[in-house]
PDB file of C-alpha atoms and ligand atoms in Angstrom:
ATOM      1  CA  UNK A  41     -85.763  -4.992 -74.974  1.00  0.00           C
ATOM      2  CA  UNK A  42     -82.526  -5.888 -72.320  1.00  0.00           C
ATOM      3  CA  UNK A  43     -83.751  -7.803 -69.552  1.00  0.00           C
ATOM      4  CA  UNK A  44     -81.574  -6.217 -66.200  1.00  0.00           C
ATOM      5  CA  UNK A  45     -80.445  -7.166 -62.259  1.00  0.00           C
ATOM      6  CA  UNK A  46     -83.165  -4.408 -60.406  1.00  0.00           C
ATOM      7  CA  UNK A  47     -79.888  -4.911 -57.707  1.00  0.00           C
ATOM      8  CA  UNK A  48     -77.728  -3.327 -59.751  1.00  0.00           C
ATOM      9  CA  UNK A  49     -79.264  -1.949 -63.287  1.00  0.00           C
ATOM     10  CA  UNK A  50     -76.850  -3.963 -65.096  1.00  0.00           C
ATOM     11  CA  UNK A  51     -77.765  -6.447 -68.059  1.00  0.00           C
ATOM     12  CA  UNK A  52     -78.819 -10.284 -67.459  1.00  0.00           C
ATOM     13  CA  UNK A  53     -78.842 -13.511 -69.792  1.00  0.00           C
ATOM     14  CA  UNK A  54     -82.479 -15.057 -70.967  1.00  0.00           C
ATOM     15  CA  UNK A  55     -81.274 -18.784 -69.465  1.00  0.00           C
ATOM     16  CA  UNK A  56     -82.764 -21.951 -69.414  1.00  0.00           C
ATOM     17  CA  UNK A  57     -83.428 -24.065 -65.987  1.00  0.00           C
ATOM     18  CA  UNK A  58     -81.654 -26.782 -67.577  1.00  0.00           C
ATOM     19  CA  UNK A  59     -78.004 -24.609 -67.475  1.00  0.00           C
ATOM     20  CA  UNK A  60     -78.384 -24.353 -63.519  1.00  0.00           C
ATOM     21  CA  UNK A  61     -77.189 -28.496 -64.158  1.00  0.00           C
ATOM     22  CA  UNK A  62     -73.710 -26.174 -65.978  1.00  0.00           C
ATOM     23  CA  UNK A  63     -73.439 -24.025 -63.060  1.00  0.00           C
ATOM     24  CA  UNK A  64     -73.778 -26.450 -60.682  1.00  0.00           C
ATOM     25  CA  UNK A  65     -70.925 -28.783 -62.137  1.00  0.00           C
ATOM     26  CA  UNK A  66     -69.026 -24.932 -62.501  1.00  0.00           C
ATOM     27  CA  UNK A  67     -69.726 -24.888 -59.223  1.00  0.00           C
ATOM     28  CA  UNK A  68     -69.173 -27.897 -58.157  1.00  0.00           C
ATOM     29  CA  UNK A  69     -65.106 -28.338 -60.214  1.00  0.00           C
ATOM     30  CA  UNK A  70     -64.244 -25.384 -58.909  1.00  0.00           C
ATOM     31  CA  UNK A  71     -64.678 -26.117 -54.889  1.00  0.00           C
ATOM     32  CA  UNK A  72     -63.318 -28.964 -55.098  1.00  0.00           C
ATOM     33  CA  UNK A  73     -59.462 -27.654 -57.316  1.00  0.00           C
ATOM     34  CA  UNK A  74     -59.460 -25.625 -54.274  1.00  0.00           C
ATOM     35  CA  UNK A  75     -55.994 -27.536 -52.623  1.00  0.00           C
ATOM     36  CA  UNK A  76     -54.493 -26.975 -55.901  1.00  0.00           C
ATOM     37  CA  UNK A  77     -54.815 -24.079 -56.194  1.00  0.00           C
ATOM     38  CA  UNK A  78     -53.162 -23.521 -53.212  1.00  0.00           C
ATOM     39  CA  UNK A  79     -49.880 -24.056 -54.735  1.00  0.00           C
ATOM     40  CA  UNK A  80     -49.675 -22.062 -57.605  1.00  0.00           C
ATOM     41  CA  UNK A  81     -49.254 -18.361 -57.068  1.00  0.00           C
ATOM     42  CA  UNK A  82     -51.236 -18.290 -60.420  1.00  0.00           C
ATOM     43  CA  UNK A  83     -55.027 -20.040 -60.849  1.00  0.00           C
ATOM     44  CA  UNK A  84     -56.541 -17.689 -63.294  1.00  0.00           C
ATOM     45  CA  UNK A  85     -59.997 -18.671 -65.149  1.00  0.00           C
ATOM     46  CA  UNK A  86     -60.852 -17.990 -68.255  1.00  0.00           C
ATOM     47  CA  UNK A  87     -64.595 -18.020 -69.139  1.00  0.00           C
ATOM     48  CA  UNK A  88     -64.551 -16.803 -73.024  1.00  0.00           C
ATOM     49  CA  UNK A  89     -68.435 -16.830 -73.300  1.00  0.00           C
ATOM     50  CA  UNK A  90     -69.128 -15.147 -70.237  1.00  0.00           C
ATOM     51  CA  UNK A  91     -72.499 -13.450 -70.724  1.00  0.00           C
ATOM     52  CA  UNK A  92     -72.798 -10.689 -68.188  1.00  0.00           C
ATOM     53  CA  UNK A  93     -72.613 -12.957 -64.877  1.00  0.00           C
ATOM     54  CA  UNK A  94     -76.560 -12.629 -63.855  1.00  0.00           C
ATOM     55  CA  UNK A  95     -79.239 -14.642 -65.919  1.00  0.00           C
ATOM     56  CA  UNK A  96     -83.004 -14.782 -65.392  1.00  0.00           C
ATOM     57  CA  UNK A  97     -84.599 -18.312 -65.039  1.00  0.00           C
ATOM     58  CA  UNK A  98     -87.494 -18.512 -67.623  1.00  0.00           C
ATOM     59  CA  UNK A  99     -89.158 -20.891 -66.348  1.00  0.00           C
ATOM     60  CA  UNK A 100     -88.904 -19.313 -62.467  1.00  0.00           C
ATOM     61  CA  UNK A 101     -88.302 -16.204 -63.980  1.00  0.00           C
ATOM     62  CA  UNK A 102     -85.997 -15.937 -60.616  1.00  0.00           C
ATOM     63  CA  UNK A 103     -82.378 -14.410 -60.585  1.00  0.00           C
ATOM     64  CA  UNK A 104     -79.002 -16.584 -60.815  1.00  0.00           C
ATOM     65  CA  UNK A 105     -75.572 -15.662 -61.470  1.00  0.00           C
ATOM     66  CA  UNK A 106     -73.910 -16.747 -64.480  1.00  0.00           C
ATOM     67  CA  UNK A 107     -70.729 -18.598 -64.906  1.00  0.00           C
ATOM     68  CA  UNK A 108     -67.739 -16.405 -63.813  1.00  0.00           C
ATOM     69  CA  UNK A 109     -69.908 -14.897 -60.664  1.00  0.00           C
ATOM     70  CA  UNK A 110     -70.599 -18.746 -60.268  1.00  0.00           C
ATOM     71  CA  UNK A 111     -66.917 -18.845 -59.603  1.00  0.00           C
ATOM     72  CA  UNK A 112     -65.403 -16.361 -58.403  1.00  0.00           C
ATOM     73  CA  UNK A 113     -68.051 -16.655 -55.354  1.00  0.00           C
ATOM     74  CA  UNK A 114     -66.818 -21.214 -55.286  1.00  0.00           C
ATOM     75  CA  UNK A 115     -63.511 -20.035 -55.354  1.00  0.00           C
ATOM     76  CA  UNK A 116     -63.754 -17.622 -52.278  1.00  0.00           C
ATOM     77  CA  UNK A 117     -65.714 -20.605 -49.830  1.00  0.00           C
ATOM     78  CA  UNK A 118     -61.834 -22.328 -48.705  1.00  0.00           C
ATOM     79  CA  UNK A 119     -59.484 -18.941 -49.685  1.00  0.00           C
ATOM     80  CA  UNK A 120     -58.470 -20.681 -52.751  1.00  0.00           C
ATOM     81  CA  UNK A 121     -59.068 -17.388 -54.982  1.00  0.00           C
ATOM     82  CA  UNK A 122     -58.507 -17.357 -58.775  1.00  0.00           C
ATOM     83  CA  UNK A 123     -55.627 -14.673 -59.029  1.00  0.00           C
ATOM     84  CA  UNK A 124     -57.038 -13.644 -62.381  1.00  0.00           C
ATOM     85  CA  UNK A 125     -60.682 -13.252 -64.401  1.00  0.00           C
ATOM     86  CA  UNK A 126     -60.798 -13.570 -68.297  1.00  0.00           C
ATOM     87  CA  UNK A 127     -63.772 -12.947 -69.214  1.00  0.00           C
ATOM     88  CA  UNK A 128     -64.906 -12.319 -72.980  1.00  0.00           C
ATOM     89  CA  UNK A 129     -68.120 -12.644 -74.608  1.00  0.00           C
ATOM     90  CA  UNK A 130     -68.607 -11.468 -78.416  1.00  0.00           C
ATOM     91  CA  UNK A 131     -72.046  -9.406 -77.049  1.00  0.00           C
ATOM     92  CA  UNK A 132     -69.868  -5.799 -75.295  1.00  0.00           C
ATOM     93  CA  UNK A 133     -72.452  -5.226 -72.873  1.00  0.00           C
ATOM     94  CA  UNK A 134     -72.269  -8.410 -71.872  1.00  0.00           C
ATOM     95  CA  UNK A 135     -68.099  -8.428 -70.835  1.00  0.00           C
ATOM     96  CA  UNK A 136     -68.627  -4.666 -69.616  1.00  0.00           C
ATOM     97  CA  UNK A 137     -71.530  -6.315 -67.583  1.00  0.00           C
ATOM     98  CA  UNK A 138     -69.261  -9.477 -65.767  1.00  0.00           C
ATOM     99  CA  UNK A 139     -66.729  -6.734 -65.450  1.00  0.00           C
ATOM    100  CA  UNK A 140     -68.384  -5.026 -63.433  1.00  0.00           C
ATOM    101  CA  UNK A 141     -70.673  -7.160 -61.117  1.00  0.00           C
ATOM    102  CA  UNK A 142     -66.536  -9.311 -60.705  1.00  0.00           C
ATOM    103  CA  UNK A 143     -65.043  -6.029 -59.585  1.00  0.00           C
ATOM    104  CA  UNK A 144     -67.222  -5.709 -57.136  1.00  0.00           C
ATOM    105  CA  UNK A 145     -67.181  -8.586 -55.634  1.00  0.00           C
ATOM    106  CA  UNK A 146     -63.152  -7.742 -55.866  1.00  0.00           C
ATOM    107  CA  UNK A 147     -61.925  -9.374 -57.664  1.00  0.00           C
ATOM    108  CA  UNK A 148     -58.466  -8.879 -60.632  1.00  0.00           C
ATOM    109  CA  UNK A 149     -60.657  -9.383 -64.556  1.00  0.00           C
ATOM    110  CA  UNK A 150     -59.327  -8.607 -67.435  1.00  0.00           C
ATOM    111  CA  UNK A 151     -62.225  -8.550 -69.972  1.00  0.00           C
ATOM    112  CA  UNK A 152     -62.629  -9.449 -73.851  1.00  0.00           C
ATOM    113  CA  UNK A 153     -64.769  -8.495 -76.304  1.00  0.00           C
ATOM    114  CA  UNK A 154     -64.358 -10.534 -79.919  1.00  0.00           C
ATOM    115  CA  UNK A 155     -65.324 -13.804 -81.098  1.00  0.00           C
ATOM    116  CA  UNK A 156     -63.812 -16.142 -79.117  1.00  0.00           C
ATOM    117  CA  UNK A 157     -60.897 -17.265 -82.023  1.00  0.00           C
ATOM    118  CA  UNK A 158     -60.162 -13.840 -82.440  1.00  0.00           C
ATOM    119  CA  UNK A 159     -60.127 -13.257 -78.748  1.00  0.00           C
ATOM    120  CA  UNK A 160     -57.845 -16.139 -77.499  1.00  0.00           C
ATOM    121  CA  UNK A 161     -54.263 -16.161 -78.390  1.00  0.00           C
ATOM    122  CA  UNK A 162     -54.255 -12.392 -76.790  1.00  0.00           C
ATOM    123  CA  UNK A 163     -55.892 -14.055 -73.405  1.00  0.00           C
ATOM    124  CA  UNK A 164     -53.370 -16.626 -74.054  1.00  0.00           C
ATOM    125  CA  UNK A 165     -50.372 -15.322 -73.664  1.00  0.00           C
ATOM    126  CA  UNK A 166     -51.275 -12.873 -70.836  1.00  0.00           C
ATOM    127  CA  UNK A 167     -51.989 -16.081 -68.795  1.00  0.00           C
ATOM    128  CA  UNK A 168     -48.474 -17.095 -66.356  1.00  0.00           C
ATOM    129  CA  UNK A 169     -46.621 -20.483 -68.186  1.00  0.00           C
ATOM    130  CA  UNK A 170     -45.784 -21.483 -64.648  1.00  0.00           C
ATOM    131  CA  UNK A 171     -49.475 -21.309 -62.967  1.00  0.00           C
ATOM    132  CA  UNK A 172     -52.554 -23.745 -62.806  1.00  0.00           C
ATOM    133  CA  UNK A 173     -55.282 -22.043 -65.668  1.00  0.00           C
ATOM    134  CA  UNK A 174     -59.232 -23.302 -65.034  1.00  0.00           C
ATOM    135  CA  UNK A 175     -60.775 -22.464 -68.638  1.00  0.00           C
ATOM    136  CA  UNK A 176     -65.099 -22.595 -68.787  1.00  0.00           C
ATOM    137  CA  UNK A 177     -66.292 -23.380 -72.447  1.00  0.00           C
ATOM    138  CA  UNK A 178     -69.554 -22.010 -72.890  1.00  0.00           C
ATOM    139  CA  UNK A 179     -70.364 -21.758 -76.204  1.00  0.00           C
ATOM    140  CA  UNK A 180     -74.216 -22.294 -77.790  1.00  0.00           C
ATOM    141  CA  UNK A 181     -73.358 -23.874 -80.870  1.00  0.00           C
ATOM    142  CA  UNK A 182     -71.100 -25.488 -83.264  1.00  0.00           C
ATOM    143  CA  UNK A 183     -70.166 -23.022 -84.708  1.00  0.00           C
ATOM    144  CA  UNK A 184     -68.554 -21.110 -81.769  1.00  0.00           C
ATOM    145  CA  UNK A 185     -66.733 -23.570 -80.701  1.00  0.00           C
ATOM    146  CA  UNK A 186     -63.928 -24.215 -83.216  1.00  0.00           C
ATOM    147  CA  UNK A 187     -60.744 -26.809 -82.242  1.00  0.00           C
ATOM    148  CA  UNK A 188     -57.989 -24.355 -82.681  1.00  0.00           C
ATOM    149  CA  UNK A 189     -59.491 -22.736 -79.544  1.00  0.00           C
ATOM    150  CA  UNK A 190     -58.935 -25.200 -77.799  1.00  0.00           C
ATOM    151  CA  UNK A 191     -55.671 -25.415 -79.429  1.00  0.00           C
ATOM    152  CA  UNK A 192     -54.857 -22.743 -78.009  1.00  0.00           C
ATOM    153  CA  UNK A 193     -55.848 -22.960 -74.914  1.00  0.00           C
ATOM    154  CA  UNK A 194     -54.024 -26.765 -74.613  1.00  0.00           C
ATOM    155  CA  UNK A 195     -50.434 -25.015 -75.073  1.00  0.00           C
ATOM    156  CA  UNK A 196     -50.390 -24.476 -71.624  1.00  0.00           C
ATOM    157  CA  UNK A 197     -49.188 -27.029 -69.499  1.00  0.00           C
ATOM    158  CA  UNK A 198     -51.975 -26.545 -66.542  1.00  0.00           C
ATOM    159  CA  UNK A 199     -54.718 -25.945 -67.287  1.00  0.00           C
ATOM    160  CA  UNK A 200     -58.306 -28.116 -66.841  1.00  0.00           C
ATOM    161  CA  UNK A 201     -60.907 -27.169 -69.297  1.00  0.00           C
ATOM    162  CA  UNK A 202     -65.275 -27.603 -69.222  1.00  0.00           C
ATOM    163  CA  UNK A 203     -66.450 -27.316 -72.121  1.00  0.00           C
ATOM    164  CA  UNK A 204     -69.795 -27.564 -73.259  1.00  0.00           C
ATOM    165  CA  UNK A 205     -70.520 -29.112 -75.887  1.00  0.00           C
ATOM    166  CA  UNK A 206     -73.929 -29.710 -78.075  1.00  0.00           C
ATOM    167  CA  UNK A 207     -75.956 -32.183 -78.884  1.00  0.00           C
ATOM    168  CA  UNK A 208     -79.085 -29.809 -79.671  1.00  0.00           C
ATOM    169  CA  UNK A 209     -77.439 -28.694 -81.951  1.00  0.00           C
ATOM    170  CA  UNK A 210     -76.124 -31.894 -83.637  1.00  0.00           C
ATOM    171  CA  UNK A 211     -78.825 -33.804 -83.935  1.00  0.00           C
ATOM    172  CA  UNK A 212     -81.054 -30.615 -85.303  1.00  0.00           C
ATOM    173  CA  UNK A 213     -78.515 -29.698 -87.793  1.00  0.00           C
ATOM    174  CA  UNK A 214     -76.200 -32.606 -88.717  1.00  0.00           C
ATOM    175  CA  UNK A 215     -78.467 -32.722 -92.364  1.00  0.00           C
ATOM    176  CA  UNK A 216     -76.464 -29.300 -93.236  1.00  0.00           C
ATOM    177  CA  UNK A 217     -73.478 -29.277 -91.045  1.00  0.00           C
ATOM    178  CA  UNK A 218     -73.376 -33.475 -92.888  1.00  0.00           C
ATOM    179  CA  UNK A 219     -72.966 -31.013 -96.723  1.00  0.00           C
ATOM    180  CA  UNK A 220     -69.581 -30.678 -98.800  1.00  0.00           C
ATOM    181  CA  UNK A 221     -69.772 -26.492 -97.722  1.00  0.00           C
ATOM    182  CA  UNK A 222     -70.565 -26.605 -94.128  1.00  0.00           C
ATOM    183  CA  UNK A 223     -67.122 -26.156 -92.157  1.00  0.00           C
ATOM    184  CA  UNK A 224     -68.357 -26.180 -88.634  1.00  0.00           C
ATOM    185  CA  UNK A 225     -67.960 -29.919 -87.602  1.00  0.00           C
ATOM    186  CA  UNK A 226     -64.145 -29.437 -90.540  1.00  0.00           C
ATOM    187  CA  UNK A 227     -63.564 -26.881 -87.465  1.00  0.00           C
ATOM    188  CA  UNK A 228     -65.122 -28.020 -84.614  1.00  0.00           C
ATOM    189  CA  UNK A 229     -63.037 -31.746 -85.483  1.00  0.00           C
ATOM    190  CA  UNK A 230     -60.718 -31.568 -88.229  1.00  0.00           C
ATOM    191  CA  UNK A 231     -60.871 -34.732 -89.743  1.00  0.00           C
ATOM    192  CA  UNK A 232     -64.647 -35.921 -89.400  1.00  0.00           C
ATOM    193  CA  UNK A 233     -65.677 -36.516 -92.836  1.00  0.00           C
ATOM    194  CA  UNK A 234     -62.438 -39.017 -92.824  1.00  0.00           C
ATOM    195  CA  UNK A 235     -63.076 -40.525 -89.362  1.00  0.00           C
ATOM    196  CA  UNK A 236     -66.960 -41.195 -89.099  1.00  0.00           C
ATOM    197  CA  UNK A 237     -69.024 -42.774 -91.883  1.00  0.00           C
ATOM    198  CA  UNK A 238     -71.488 -40.931 -92.632  1.00  0.00           C
ATOM    199  CA  UNK A 239     -73.617 -43.257 -94.129  1.00  0.00           C
ATOM    200  CA  UNK A 240     -74.765 -44.561 -90.294  1.00  0.00           C
ATOM    201  CA  UNK A 241     -77.871 -44.220 -89.056  1.00  0.00           C
ATOM    202  CA  UNK A 242     -77.991 -39.997 -87.799  1.00  0.00           C
ATOM    203  CA  UNK A 243     -77.698 -40.831 -84.045  1.00  0.00           C
ATOM    204  CA  UNK A 244     -74.592 -43.239 -85.032  1.00  0.00           C
ATOM    205  CA  UNK A 245     -72.752 -39.888 -86.950  1.00  0.00           C
ATOM    206  CA  UNK A 246     -73.336 -37.862 -84.388  1.00  0.00           C
ATOM    207  CA  UNK A 247     -71.770 -40.371 -81.427  1.00  0.00           C
ATOM    208  CA  UNK A 248     -69.327 -40.737 -84.758  1.00  0.00           C
ATOM    209  CA  UNK A 249     -68.410 -37.158 -84.342  1.00  0.00           C
ATOM    210  CA  UNK A 250     -68.021 -36.392 -80.331  1.00  0.00           C
ATOM    211  CA  UNK A 251     -65.811 -39.333 -80.335  1.00  0.00           C
ATOM    212  CA  UNK A 252     -63.413 -38.563 -82.775  1.00  0.00           C
ATOM    213  CA  UNK A 253     -63.185 -34.583 -81.583  1.00  0.00           C
ATOM    214  CA  UNK A 254     -62.552 -36.241 -77.625  1.00  0.00           C
ATOM    215  CA  UNK A 255     -59.384 -37.805 -79.916  1.00  0.00           C
ATOM    216  CA  UNK A 256     -58.366 -35.086 -81.527  1.00  0.00           C
ATOM    217  CA  UNK A 257     -57.807 -33.800 -77.739  1.00  0.00           C
ATOM    218  CA  UNK A 258     -56.164 -36.503 -76.968  1.00  0.00           C
ATOM    219  CA  UNK A 259     -53.564 -37.654 -80.381  1.00  0.00           C
ATOM    220  CA  UNK A 260     -52.813 -33.498 -81.133  1.00  0.00           C
ATOM    221  CA  UNK A 261     -52.722 -32.032 -77.835  1.00  0.00           C
ATOM    222  CA  UNK A 262     -51.955 -35.051 -75.625  1.00  0.00           C
ATOM    223  CA  UNK A 263     -54.821 -33.123 -72.839  1.00  0.00           C
ATOM    224  CA  UNK A 264     -57.255 -36.132 -72.216  1.00  0.00           C
ATOM    225  CA  UNK A 265     -60.847 -35.793 -72.101  1.00  0.00           C
ATOM    226  CA  UNK A 266     -62.513 -37.662 -68.803  1.00  0.00           C
ATOM    227  CA  UNK A 267     -64.937 -41.088 -69.538  1.00  0.00           C
ATOM    228  CA  UNK A 268     -67.056 -39.322 -67.065  1.00  0.00           C
ATOM    229  CA  UNK A 269     -69.557 -37.137 -69.501  1.00  0.00           C
ATOM    230  CA  UNK A 270     -72.298 -35.257 -68.131  1.00  0.00           C
ATOM    231  CA  UNK A 271     -75.257 -35.579 -70.395  1.00  0.00           C
ATOM    232  CA  UNK A 272     -78.016 -33.347 -69.481  1.00  0.00           C
ATOM    233  CA  UNK A 273     -81.898 -33.355 -70.907  1.00  0.00           C
ATOM    234  CA  UNK A 274     -84.566 -31.597 -70.999  1.00  0.00           C
ATOM    235  CA  UNK A 275     -88.046 -33.248 -69.825  1.00  0.00           C
ATOM    236  CA  UNK A 276     -88.935 -34.503 -73.051  1.00  0.00           C
ATOM    237  CA  UNK A 277     -85.630 -36.660 -72.512  1.00  0.00           C
ATOM    238  CA  UNK A 278     -83.906 -34.538 -75.112  1.00  0.00           C
ATOM    239  CA  UNK A 279     -80.415 -34.372 -75.140  1.00  0.00           C
ATOM    240  CA  UNK A 280     -79.456 -30.538 -74.863  1.00  0.00           C
ATOM    241  CA  UNK A 281     -75.853 -30.772 -74.498  1.00  0.00           C
ATOM    242  CA  UNK A 282     -72.401 -32.326 -73.627  1.00  0.00           C
ATOM    243  CA  UNK A 283     -70.226 -30.976 -70.500  1.00  0.00           C
ATOM    244  CA  UNK A 284     -66.814 -32.732 -71.037  1.00  0.00           C
ATOM    245  CA  UNK A 285     -64.165 -32.589 -68.546  1.00  0.00           C
ATOM    246  CA  UNK A 286     -60.585 -31.753 -70.219  1.00  0.00           C
ATOM    247  CA  UNK A 287     -57.110 -32.212 -68.806  1.00  0.00           C
ATOM    248  CA  UNK A 288     -53.501 -33.571 -68.732  1.00  0.00           C
ATOM    249  CA  UNK A 289     -53.705 -34.119 -64.812  1.00  0.00           C
ATOM    250  CA  UNK A 290     -54.871 -37.251 -62.917  1.00  0.00           C
ATOM    251  CA  UNK A 291     -55.858 -35.457 -59.437  1.00  0.00           C
ATOM    252  CA  UNK A 292     -57.684 -33.118 -61.783  1.00  0.00           C
ATOM    253  CA  UNK A 293     -59.198 -36.272 -63.259  1.00  0.00           C
ATOM    254  CA  UNK A 294     -60.256 -37.809 -59.585  1.00  0.00           C
ATOM    255  CA  UNK A 295     -61.625 -34.622 -58.370  1.00  0.00           C
ATOM    256  CA  UNK A 296     -64.163 -34.495 -61.000  1.00  0.00           C
ATOM    257  CA  UNK A 297     -65.001 -37.704 -61.348  1.00  0.00           C
ATOM    258  CA  UNK A 298     -65.559 -36.388 -56.867  1.00  0.00           C
ATOM    259  CA  UNK A 299     -67.858 -34.783 -58.334  1.00  0.00           C
ATOM    260  CA  UNK A 300     -69.977 -35.688 -61.444  1.00  0.00           C
ATOM    261  CA  UNK A 301     -72.232 -37.691 -60.146  1.00  0.00           C
ATOM    262  CA  UNK A 302     -73.825 -35.937 -58.727  1.00  0.00           C
ATOM    263  CA  UNK A 303     -77.066 -35.570 -61.376  1.00  0.00           C
ATOM    264  CA  UNK A 304     -78.432 -38.658 -62.276  1.00  0.00           C
ATOM    265  CA  UNK A 305     -78.040 -37.894 -65.856  1.00  0.00           C
ATOM    266  CA  UNK A 306     -74.695 -38.122 -65.703  1.00  0.00           C
ATOM    267  CA  UNK A 307     -73.643 -41.273 -67.266  1.00  0.00           C
ATOM    268  CA  UNK A 308     -70.069 -42.832 -68.448  1.00  0.00           C
ATOM    269  CA  UNK A 309     -70.389 -42.346 -72.492  1.00  0.00           C
TER     270      UNK A 309
HETATM  271  C1  SAM B 133     -74.672 -20.348 -73.227  1.00  0.00           C
HETATM  272  S1  SAM B 133     -74.713 -18.591 -73.654  1.00  0.00           S
HETATM  273  C2  SAM B 133     -72.972 -18.159 -71.664  1.00  0.00           C
HETATM  274  C3  SAM B 133     -73.572 -17.926 -70.486  1.00  0.00           C
HETATM  275  C4  SAM B 133     -72.405 -17.680 -69.560  1.00  0.00           C
HETATM  276  N1  SAM B 133     -71.325 -19.345 -69.696  1.00  0.00           N
HETATM  277  C5  SAM B 133     -72.693 -18.418 -68.013  1.00  0.00           C
HETATM  278  O1  SAM B 133     -73.650 -19.709 -67.839  1.00  0.00           O
HETATM  279  O2  SAM B 133     -73.712 -17.481 -67.876  1.00  0.00           O
HETATM  280  C6  SAM B 133     -73.459 -18.432 -74.209  1.00  0.00           C
HETATM  281  C7  SAM B 133     -72.840 -16.790 -74.562  1.00  0.00           C
HETATM  282  O3  SAM B 133     -71.740 -17.226 -75.690  1.00  0.00           O
HETATM  283  C8  SAM B 133     -71.492 -15.937 -76.852  1.00  0.00           C
HETATM  284  N2  SAM B 133     -71.750 -15.693 -77.002  1.00  0.00           N
HETATM  285  C9  SAM B 133     -71.336 -17.171 -78.521  1.00  0.00           C
HETATM  286  N3  SAM B 133     -70.863 -17.332 -78.987  1.00  0.00           N
HETATM  287  C10 SAM B 133     -69.795 -16.752 -78.933  1.00  0.00           C
HETATM  288  C11 SAM B 133     -68.747 -16.229 -79.762  1.00  0.00           C
HETATM  289  N4  SAM B 133     -67.963 -17.851 -81.267  1.00  0.00           N
HETATM  290  N5  SAM B 133     -67.549 -16.179 -79.149  1.00  0.00           N
HETATM  291  C12 SAM B 133     -67.566 -15.190 -78.456  1.00  0.00           C
HETATM  292  N6  SAM B 133     -68.988 -15.139 -77.766  1.00  0.00           N
HETATM  293  C13 SAM B 133     -69.672 -16.016 -77.501  1.00  0.00           C
HETATM  294  C14 SAM B 133     -72.975 -15.075 -76.725  1.00  0.00           C
HETATM  295  O4  SAM B 133     -72.781 -14.047 -76.690  1.00  0.00           O
HETATM  296  C15 SAM B 133     -73.442 -15.830 -74.696  1.00  0.00           C
HETATM  297  O5  SAM B 133     -73.039 -14.841 -73.861  1.00  0.00           O
END
């Protein structure tokens, strides 16, 4: 049964309370970067795994905004709103709901239904090459985050990315992903098999793959991941995800560093 928000009758996603950490970081970064947006004529917000825009928190039953609405409301705070919202998801009902909710708030929305890897190119072509853009990449697992997507986004010079990398997926499925016939990690972090010693303990292999992925951003795309990686854990101290901020702009890195330490979980990797 599809959950809906009684306020607007549109679908909502079900999220764990841990997702609020992601949204907090998104909200704070969008807010912190308002002065930078003010200097550009075109500033797009790109959300390739946008969800429906509203969510029900499993643990409390409360309703909360999803990422596109978090970004919109945060950007509205100082009047430096994104000029365009590019939202995409493989669930058609989610895309439609996110679009409707954003438009109700007054956003200019461009909506795409489909796998992120299939819609990114079209979105990138629409982005003003001289604009300042921000992409939030929030898939459930690594199979939905091929490196090719980041490569396409990084074709725009002024783009900042906040990327959710599922450490839980890497932990739970490492054994399967390491099998020669699995393509998941080859797509997520190309050439990882040459870069990581798979005879090491599993935790070292996992860290090695993540490190290799971050190095690829620099060596292949000339775009730097910030050293301050937020590692979000659940109440049992099991890792859920890494939040990685990526940019070519020194000022953007400073802004991230200023807001990334809001959680006791934030640490340098
Ligand atoms: C963690 S949820 C994102 C929630 C949203 N970013 C938010 O914070 O409110 C992941 C979303 O990605 C979508 N999704 C998963 N894999 C995808 C893929 N390969 N391409 C496009 N969408 C995908 C799912 O339908 C789901 O809505």
